[in-house]
């Protein structure tokens, strides 16, 4: 049934984020802003001060006696299992004892009248350790024989004899740094005890269902006793997919023991120390190619610093392999992951989920080839792009390739070729005149697979109530972390019901309304929850249409639900119609469900179709480098990105811009630095530098490929947007390499490691001078 | 003892008879007043999520500036007007800054947003027609992890287009607030909670008296460093003596050949004088912290603190500045470079405070100040250098080159200076100095920079100075 009136706020319109006015007025409540129940206590965590050791003495007497302290919790106080491993490997304790495995690992918790008291009391603990050998990074772990935290993966396809047979050959090592999420709102949990074994949590997690299960396991109660609520997060980026489990479990444990509400919010420094980050990788690659620049074979070993436990390192390192081809066809390929155990925080999900680390290897490889052949890297990129029908290293057929058109349009809109020549001319002039500034330009693509590789996560639910006054209450299993998911799903509902979006109230995500949800992750939020909401809308419109047709003696085709309900020649306001339906005892609530079709993946054989579809994009970035200091400026970035038929172009553009800048941060100034004792010394914004407004591209042109339509039947033919554009920041990284390569006449890729801090850039220049 | 901390919070008069020295403004706002629009992002003044405006009388004129509430001590709000995001929304609805942020999709997760709104509000009030440099400078102290900043910058310009300053609540209230603040008696205020004491002297003479009575007191000016002692290291600072309000430490006096800077002058207050007298150092000056930090932090505090990575000491040392230390016993003057004895050790005696800093004004010297950090703005120095070179045209008659980040204290480069002094003013001379500076310092490797990088930068600063002086392409600028 076609609507002839487009509802205000319907899909594809650029309406504002549903919380925008609350954000700017300070009225949007985050967990730390909630009004606390009377008698709420505050918890704080006591952390390990060694990277690896066995606790030989733990004297907490002074802690217990400190002012305001009610309770101290250790591993002994856990009624259920002392484990919050999200993967069943039982390697992730709430409280470490007797062995501690990284500097900053939680050992105990203090619950006191105030947060300040709890925090100060933690400092009074007297712990002695028998210190044990430790390894901090992936290569040290390999040398020390630390082993894997989880089972590695090999992807292979084609005959690897092609590597030796290729006319040309190169190999190299790429070290690519990790990244701290730096969500502006740190981890936080508020637990409110209920009767019997019940507990309610208010928190900031991307995965309420997992928190529910973890709390249940730790408390040794059934999942139905635990309710987890999330209104909104102050940023997530993957850092709140599993990492909130710890904080929720501690708060819930304390709340049940004391029968009082308990809040736990670590200081930013402790948040940095405790929680996992993007995995850093050391990647060894070996490539066979020919004189034209065509790749024949690629072999790659991906060593990841996973930290002390597996957490999500399995799927993260898998995804690094899945994206080690980026957009390029490798006729023969063998890729091996090495998820190394290290004595550091347990690295976790972060926007792109290992994908960026795979993509950057592919981009390094094409640049290596281009420099070796004296060609524009863009030519090598275009030469090796997938054609539909070709197989990825995991044997999925590429069917939706649109990069040639994206390249063509971006080359034109960014004036790439003329500007590359201008950059070459500028550098030649600088070389002859002794100028201190050098420039670089690069145009790089992304192809990103959309779906959870754990196939069963690709399901979602939604719950829609229409109250008898015609107001609509929308709930789904996804969580809002700023990406505008709630707005987008409400747009889907507004359009499906033909009603004004103002009629729809989007409420907090809660395990009470939609059960067994997946994490809001893998860019899947709108794809999954939008479809589930649409399913609920279908049920409601079917019921309401059937009711109206029967009541008026019409056929369903004569009925149109909307702000004005049309029944043959008769019009009725939505609210009045709903009232009539209620009186007629029509069910005005529906639960929707969705599961992604077509996908399957067999990790044992390394074959399948793990991804429903691919999202594509490309960016052209130009940089200027100060060759006396290594500092740089992004002069201009042009982005053309594919979100299919956008559900909300304004919100999607915001995702693309934000992802691009976050991606450049990963590859430029964001550097994680552990000292020799294993203590993270870049532990807060004073020492860990994410981009500022004055670091964004000076000229920043971002366009959506508005002609793109998802060939798969996704929600309104849109595509996922959260992660893919993150990898467009690689264009900046490659442009920096080009500026440095001007010192060797572009004869070899200078191969700067990531992040390309001013120091790495200057030292690369100094090495070539 | 006894006393009352009095200030205005939005439209409410606050009187506190009990407060500890460590109480922060942010905790007071969030926990005590339940004004939860102001967020805690980092508790160290580096993310801006807690940005509020603080209005205070400066030479009788009411002046509002964004500051970080997380490292602003509550007691130091005495005599101020604290304005939070909750005060912006008027009966007509959204403030122009808020409306622009909504319209341009300037918020995503929204957690940093109130802080951005307040920084943009401060800019909108102070500079109704900002250019790109002004907008980016105003946003140096605010981190956003979601948007990539483009829509926020667009909102800043849209808000300036919208105008409306004359009808703004703070403009309308200006006379009433000014009168209220001016009416507060100038007298010593002491408040406490248990043994924890916060003291606000009446004036500089009273400060000397307070320090004579409490020689171990912690002197707190802008608290941009002391704030972290409390929020990060949980240190006790009691008794704390707050001096940021003392008008007689805020004088800037220009006499022939010298500019004297009261120790309580903030970086922002001194910025116009940098522009006028040392324009070569303006870019350097704007790389000190973010805007909120420059509005709170003081030059005197930056020197007194003794940090080897403070920005002002290299510049002051190169310029040949002296300083006046004051106590109840009297005053004494020393060269700024002699103040720094060793790491964490300065020539400040018990009961003394830094009263003023005196910078010679010599019109003919060639001056430069350079800083490199991992991130260009709001980052701590990896290496910094300031140059003060005098020539008689062809020959270098005097050279003072001071470095930060290269040693345990801010320090002059004796070998490099010797390589310059008496030599021809030429590329070769500066190249020689670039080599000589390698013998001046043995820098550390840490998370900010390796020793090798610091050494390379130190040498390149001499090359840069020559390029700059000889009118050649010498550095990268984001905004021309």
mmCIF file of N, CA, C and O in Angstrom, chain B residues 161-216:
data_model
loop_
_atom_site.group_PDB
_atom_site.id
_atom_site.type_symbol
_atom_site.label_atom_id
_atom_site.label_comp_id
_atom_site.label_asym_id
_atom_site.label_seq_id
_atom_site.Cartn_x
_atom_site.Cartn_y
_atom_site.Cartn_z
ATOM 1 N N UNK B 161 26.579 34.757 12.860
ATOM 2 C CA UNK B 161 25.637 35.392 11.928
ATOM 3 C C UNK B 161 24.339 35.762 12.627
ATOM 4 O O UNK B 161 23.716 36.769 12.319
ATOM 5 N N UNK B 162 23.929 34.902 13.557
ATOM 6 C CA UNK B 162 22.643 35.119 14.230
ATOM 7 C C UNK B 162 22.698 36.332 15.143
ATOM 8 O O UNK B 162 21.676 36.980 15.381
ATOM 9 N N UNK B 163 23.876 36.646 15.666
ATOM 10 C CA UNK B 163 24.001 37.824 16.531
ATOM 11 C C UNK B 163 23.176 37.700 17.795
ATOM 12 O O UNK B 163 22.977 36.599 18.316
ATOM 13 N N UNK B 164 22.682 38.828 18.294
ATOM 14 C CA UNK B 164 21.817 38.812 19.477
ATOM 15 C C UNK B 164 22.529 39.095 20.781
ATOM 16 O O UNK B 164 21.926 38.997 21.849
ATOM 17 N N UNK B 165 23.797 39.493 20.708
ATOM 18 C CA UNK B 165 24.559 39.721 21.946
ATOM 19 C C UNK B 165 23.897 40.761 22.851
ATOM 20 O O UNK B 165 23.955 40.637 24.072
ATOM 21 N N UNK B 166 23.285 41.762 22.237
ATOM 22 C CA UNK B 166 22.712 42.835 23.051
ATOM 23 C C UNK B 166 21.523 42.382 23.890
ATOM 24 O O UNK B 166 21.156 43.023 24.867
ATOM 25 N N UNK B 167 20.916 41.273 23.491
ATOM 26 C CA UNK B 167 19.742 40.788 24.223
ATOM 27 C C UNK B 167 20.080 39.598 25.105
ATOM 28 O O UNK B 167 19.226 38.999 25.721
ATOM 29 N N UNK B 168 21.342 39.259 25.122
ATOM 30 C CA UNK B 168 21.738 38.069 25.859
ATOM 31 C C UNK B 168 21.545 38.261 27.354
ATOM 32 O O UNK B 168 21.701 39.362 27.885
ATOM 33 N N UNK B 169 21.226 37.152 28.025
ATOM 34 C CA UNK B 169 20.947 37.214 29.461
ATOM 35 C C UNK B 169 22.107 37.867 30.219
ATOM 36 O O UNK B 169 21.884 38.703 31.100
ATOM 37 N N UNK B 170 23.339 37.508 29.874
ATOM 38 C CA UNK B 170 24.468 38.051 30.627
ATOM 39 C C UNK B 170 24.677 39.536 30.342
ATOM 40 O O UNK B 170 25.224 40.259 31.169
ATOM 41 N N UNK B 171 24.254 39.974 29.174
ATOM 42 C CA UNK B 171 24.332 41.405 28.879
ATOM 43 C C UNK B 171 23.272 42.155 29.675
ATOM 44 O O UNK B 171 23.547 43.186 30.287
ATOM 45 N N UNK B 172 22.085 41.594 29.666
ATOM 46 C CA UNK B 172 20.971 42.231 30.364
ATOM 47 C C UNK B 172 21.255 42.315 31.867
ATOM 48 O O UNK B 172 20.939 43.310 32.517
ATOM 49 N N UNK B 173 21.893 41.267 32.397
ATOM 50 C CA UNK B 173 22.138 41.222 33.845
ATOM 51 C C UNK B 173 23.409 41.963 34.252
ATOM 52 O O UNK B 173 23.731 42.022 35.432
ATOM 53 N N UNK B 174 24.147 42.446 33.259
ATOM 54 C CA UNK B 174 25.515 42.911 33.524
ATOM 55 C C UNK B 174 25.628 43.902 34.677
ATOM 56 O O UNK B 174 26.460 43.730 35.576
ATOM 57 N N UNK B 175 24.782 44.928 34.692
ATOM 58 C CA UNK B 175 24.909 45.961 35.722
ATOM 59 C C UNK B 175 24.622 45.396 37.106
ATOM 60 O O UNK B 175 25.324 45.696 38.069
ATOM 61 N N UNK B 176 23.610 44.562 37.180
ATOM 62 C CA UNK B 176 23.232 43.994 38.471
ATOM 63 C C UNK B 176 24.344 43.094 39.000
ATOM 64 O O UNK B 176 24.734 43.161 40.161
ATOM 65 N N UNK B 177 24.901 42.271 38.103
ATOM 66 C CA UNK B 177 25.965 41.346 38.524
ATOM 67 C C UNK B 177 27.212 42.132 38.913
ATOM 68 O O UNK B 177 27.840 41.863 39.943
ATOM 69 N N UNK B 178 27.530 43.148 38.111
ATOM 70 C CA UNK B 178 28.704 43.977 38.411
ATOM 71 C C UNK B 178 28.563 44.586 39.801
ATOM 72 O O UNK B 178 29.509 44.550 40.603
ATOM 73 N N UNK B 179 27.402 45.126 40.071
ATOM 74 C CA UNK B 179 27.177 45.767 41.367
ATOM 75 C C UNK B 179 27.307 44.761 42.501
ATOM 76 O O UNK B 179 27.927 45.029 43.538
ATOM 77 N N UNK B 180 26.740 43.593 42.284
ATOM 78 C CA UNK B 180 26.785 42.557 43.342
ATOM 79 C C UNK B 180 28.239 42.153 43.627
ATOM 80 O O UNK B 180 28.650 42.069 44.775
ATOM 81 N N UNK B 181 28.992 41.947 42.582
ATOM 82 C CA UNK B 181 30.387 41.533 42.766
ATOM 83 C C UNK B 181 31.209 42.658 43.390
ATOM 84 O O UNK B 181 32.063 42.426 44.248
ATOM 85 N N UNK B 182 30.934 43.884 42.956
ATOM 86 C CA UNK B 182 31.709 45.025 43.468
ATOM 87 C C UNK B 182 31.422 45.266 44.945
ATOM 88 O O UNK B 182 32.274 45.777 45.667
ATOM 89 N N UNK B 183 30.240 44.884 45.372
ATOM 90 C CA UNK B 183 29.845 45.123 46.764
ATOM 91 C C UNK B 183 30.496 44.174 47.758
ATOM 92 O O UNK B 183 30.449 44.413 48.969
ATOM 93 N N UNK B 184 31.064 43.072 47.260
ATOM 94 C CA UNK B 184 31.670 42.125 48.205
ATOM 95 C C UNK B 184 32.848 42.795 48.893
ATOM 96 O O UNK B 184 33.699 43.382 48.233
ATOM 97 N N UNK B 185 32.918 42.694 50.214
ATOM 98 C CA UNK B 185 34.024 43.344 50.913
ATOM 99 C C UNK B 185 35.343 42.676 50.581
ATOM 100 O O UNK B 185 35.408 41.457 50.388
ATOM 101 N N UNK B 186 36.389 43.471 50.460
ATOM 102 C CA UNK B 186 37.733 42.947 50.214
ATOM 103 C C UNK B 186 38.366 42.595 51.559
ATOM 104 O O UNK B 186 38.972 43.440 52.202
ATOM 105 N N UNK B 187 38.202 41.409 51.983
ATOM 106 C CA UNK B 187 38.794 40.980 53.250
ATOM 107 C C UNK B 187 39.181 39.522 53.152
ATOM 108 O O UNK B 187 38.730 38.809 52.261
ATOM 109 N N UNK B 188 40.021 39.120 54.071
ATOM 110 C CA UNK B 188 40.458 37.728 54.048
ATOM 111 C C UNK B 188 39.265 36.806 54.339
ATOM 112 O O UNK B 188 38.465 37.084 55.224
ATOM 113 N N UNK B 189 39.173 35.748 53.593
ATOM 114 C CA UNK B 189 38.128 34.750 53.833
ATOM 115 C C UNK B 189 38.802 33.406 54.085
ATOM 116 O O UNK B 189 39.684 33.001 53.326
ATOM 117 N N UNK B 190 38.395 32.771 55.140
ATOM 118 C CA UNK B 190 38.896 31.428 55.422
ATOM 119 C C UNK B 190 37.699 30.509 55.610
ATOM 120 O O UNK B 190 36.783 30.825 56.374
ATOM 121 N N UNK B 191 37.694 29.420 54.891
ATOM 122 C CA UNK B 191 36.644 28.407 55.101
ATOM 123 C C UNK B 191 37.334 27.077 55.346
ATOM 124 O O UNK B 191 38.489 26.872 54.969
ATOM 125 N N UNK B 192 36.621 26.177 55.958
ATOM 126 C CA UNK B 192 37.234 24.881 56.240
ATOM 127 C C UNK B 192 36.178 23.785 56.313
ATOM 128 O O UNK B 192 34.971 24.049 56.422
ATOM 129 N N UNK B 193 36.669 22.579 56.203
ATOM 130 C CA UNK B 193 35.860 21.399 56.526
ATOM 131 C C UNK B 193 36.799 20.520 57.345
ATOM 132 O O UNK B 193 37.785 20.003 56.817
ATOM 133 N N UNK B 194 36.493 20.396 58.617
ATOM 134 C CA UNK B 194 37.429 19.703 59.487
ATOM 135 C C UNK B 194 38.750 20.454 59.511
ATOM 136 O O UNK B 194 38.772 21.675 59.688
ATOM 137 N N UNK B 195 39.832 19.706 59.292
ATOM 138 C CA UNK B 195 41.157 20.333 59.316
ATOM 139 C C UNK B 195 41.533 20.956 57.977
ATOM 140 O O UNK B 195 42.587 21.568 57.848
ATOM 141 N N UNK B 196 40.705 20.722 57.002
ATOM 142 C CA UNK B 196 41.031 21.143 55.641
ATOM 143 C C UNK B 196 40.638 22.611 55.453
ATOM 144 O O UNK B 196 39.464 22.964 55.535
ATOM 145 N N UNK B 197 41.656 23.457 55.214
ATOM 146 C CA UNK B 197 41.400 24.894 55.168
ATOM 147 C C UNK B 197 41.706 25.495 53.807
ATOM 148 O O UNK B 197 42.703 25.137 53.172
ATOM 149 N N UNK B 198 40.864 26.422 53.430
ATOM 150 C CA UNK B 198 41.093 27.228 52.230
ATOM 151 C C UNK B 198 41.096 28.684 52.641
ATOM 152 O O UNK B 198 40.187 29.140 53.334
ATOM 153 N N UNK B 199 42.139 29.399 52.228
ATOM 154 C CA UNK B 199 42.297 30.794 52.647
ATOM 155 C C UNK B 199 42.353 31.679 51.408
ATOM 156 O O UNK B 199 43.093 31.393 50.461
ATOM 157 N N UNK B 200 41.559 32.737 51.422
ATOM 158 C CA UNK B 200 41.622 33.741 50.359
ATOM 159 C C UNK B 200 42.082 35.045 50.975
ATOM 160 O O UNK B 200 41.295 35.713 51.652
ATOM 161 N N UNK B 201 43.341 35.433 50.773
ATOM 162 C CA UNK B 201 43.832 36.679 51.365
ATOM 163 C C UNK B 201 43.090 37.883 50.781
ATOM 164 O O UNK B 201 42.511 37.819 49.693
ATOM 165 N N UNK B 202 43.152 38.986 51.515
ATOM 166 C CA UNK B 202 42.470 40.201 51.072
ATOM 167 C C UNK B 202 43.230 40.883 49.942
ATOM 168 O O UNK B 202 42.632 41.413 49.014
ATOM 169 N N UNK B 203 44.562 40.861 50.041
ATOM 170 C CA UNK B 203 45.381 41.491 49.015
ATOM 171 C C UNK B 203 46.787 40.901 49.109
ATOM 172 O O UNK B 203 47.038 40.003 49.911
ATOM 173 N N UNK B 204 47.707 41.437 48.324
ATOM 174 C CA UNK B 204 49.048 40.854 48.281
ATOM 175 C C UNK B 204 49.753 40.980 49.628
ATOM 176 O O UNK B 204 50.483 40.071 50.048
ATOM 177 N N UNK B 205 49.531 42.090 50.301
ATOM 178 C CA UNK B 205 50.161 42.252 51.612
ATOM 179 C C UNK B 205 49.621 41.208 52.584
ATOM 180 O O UNK B 205 50.368 40.605 53.378
ATOM 181 N N UNK B 206 48.330 40.966 52.501
ATOM 182 C CA UNK B 206 47.724 39.950 53.361
ATOM 183 C C UNK B 206 48.227 38.556 52.988
ATOM 184 O O UNK B 206 48.387 37.692 53.845
ATOM 185 N N UNK B 207 48.474 38.344 51.695
ATOM 186 C CA UNK B 207 49.029 37.064 51.255
ATOM 187 C C UNK B 207 50.370 36.811 51.952
ATOM 188 O O UNK B 207 50.629 35.699 52.440
ATOM 189 N N UNK B 208 51.209 37.839 52.004
ATOM 190 C CA UNK B 208 52.495 37.693 52.691
ATOM 191 C C UNK B 208 52.262 37.309 54.149
ATOM 192 O O UNK B 208 52.970 36.452 54.713
ATOM 193 N N UNK B 209 51.257 37.922 54.735
ATOM 194 C CA UNK B 209 50.936 37.630 56.136
ATOM 195 C C UNK B 209 50.441 36.188 56.293
ATOM 196 O O UNK B 209 50.866 35.457 57.198
ATOM 197 N N UNK B 210 49.546 35.781 55.395
ATOM 198 C CA UNK B 210 49.009 34.409 55.442
ATOM 199 C C UNK B 210 50.146 33.399 55.316
ATOM 200 O O UNK B 210 50.187 32.398 56.044
ATOM 201 N N UNK B 211 51.087 33.678 54.415
ATOM 202 C CA UNK B 211 52.197 32.739 54.214
ATOM 203 C C UNK B 211 53.148 32.747 55.401
ATOM 204 O O UNK B 211 53.772 31.725 55.713
ATOM 205 N N UNK B 212 53.265 33.894 56.059
ATOM 206 C CA UNK B 212 54.083 33.939 57.263
ATOM 207 C C UNK B 212 53.458 33.073 58.349
ATOM 208 O O UNK B 212 54.145 32.368 59.090
ATOM 209 N N UNK B 213 52.127 33.096 58.386
ATOM 210 C CA UNK B 213 51.407 32.282 59.378
ATOM 211 C C UNK B 213 51.388 30.808 58.975
ATOM 212 O O UNK B 213 51.320 29.926 59.837
ATOM 213 N N UNK B 214 51.396 30.552 57.668
ATOM 214 C CA UNK B 214 51.275 29.180 57.153
ATOM 215 C C UNK B 214 52.366 28.910 56.127
ATOM 216 O O UNK B 214 52.105 28.828 54.927
ATOM 217 N N UNK B 215 53.609 28.791 56.595
ATOM 218 C CA UNK B 215 54.695 28.687 55.607
ATOM 219 C C UNK B 215 54.599 27.452 54.709
ATOM 220 O O UNK B 215 55.202 27.429 53.639
ATOM 221 N N UNK B 216 53.865 26.442 55.128
ATOM 222 C CA UNK B 216 53.757 25.240 54.290
ATOM 223 C C UNK B 216 52.506 25.229 53.414
ATOM 224 O O UNK B 216 52.169 24.212 52.798
#
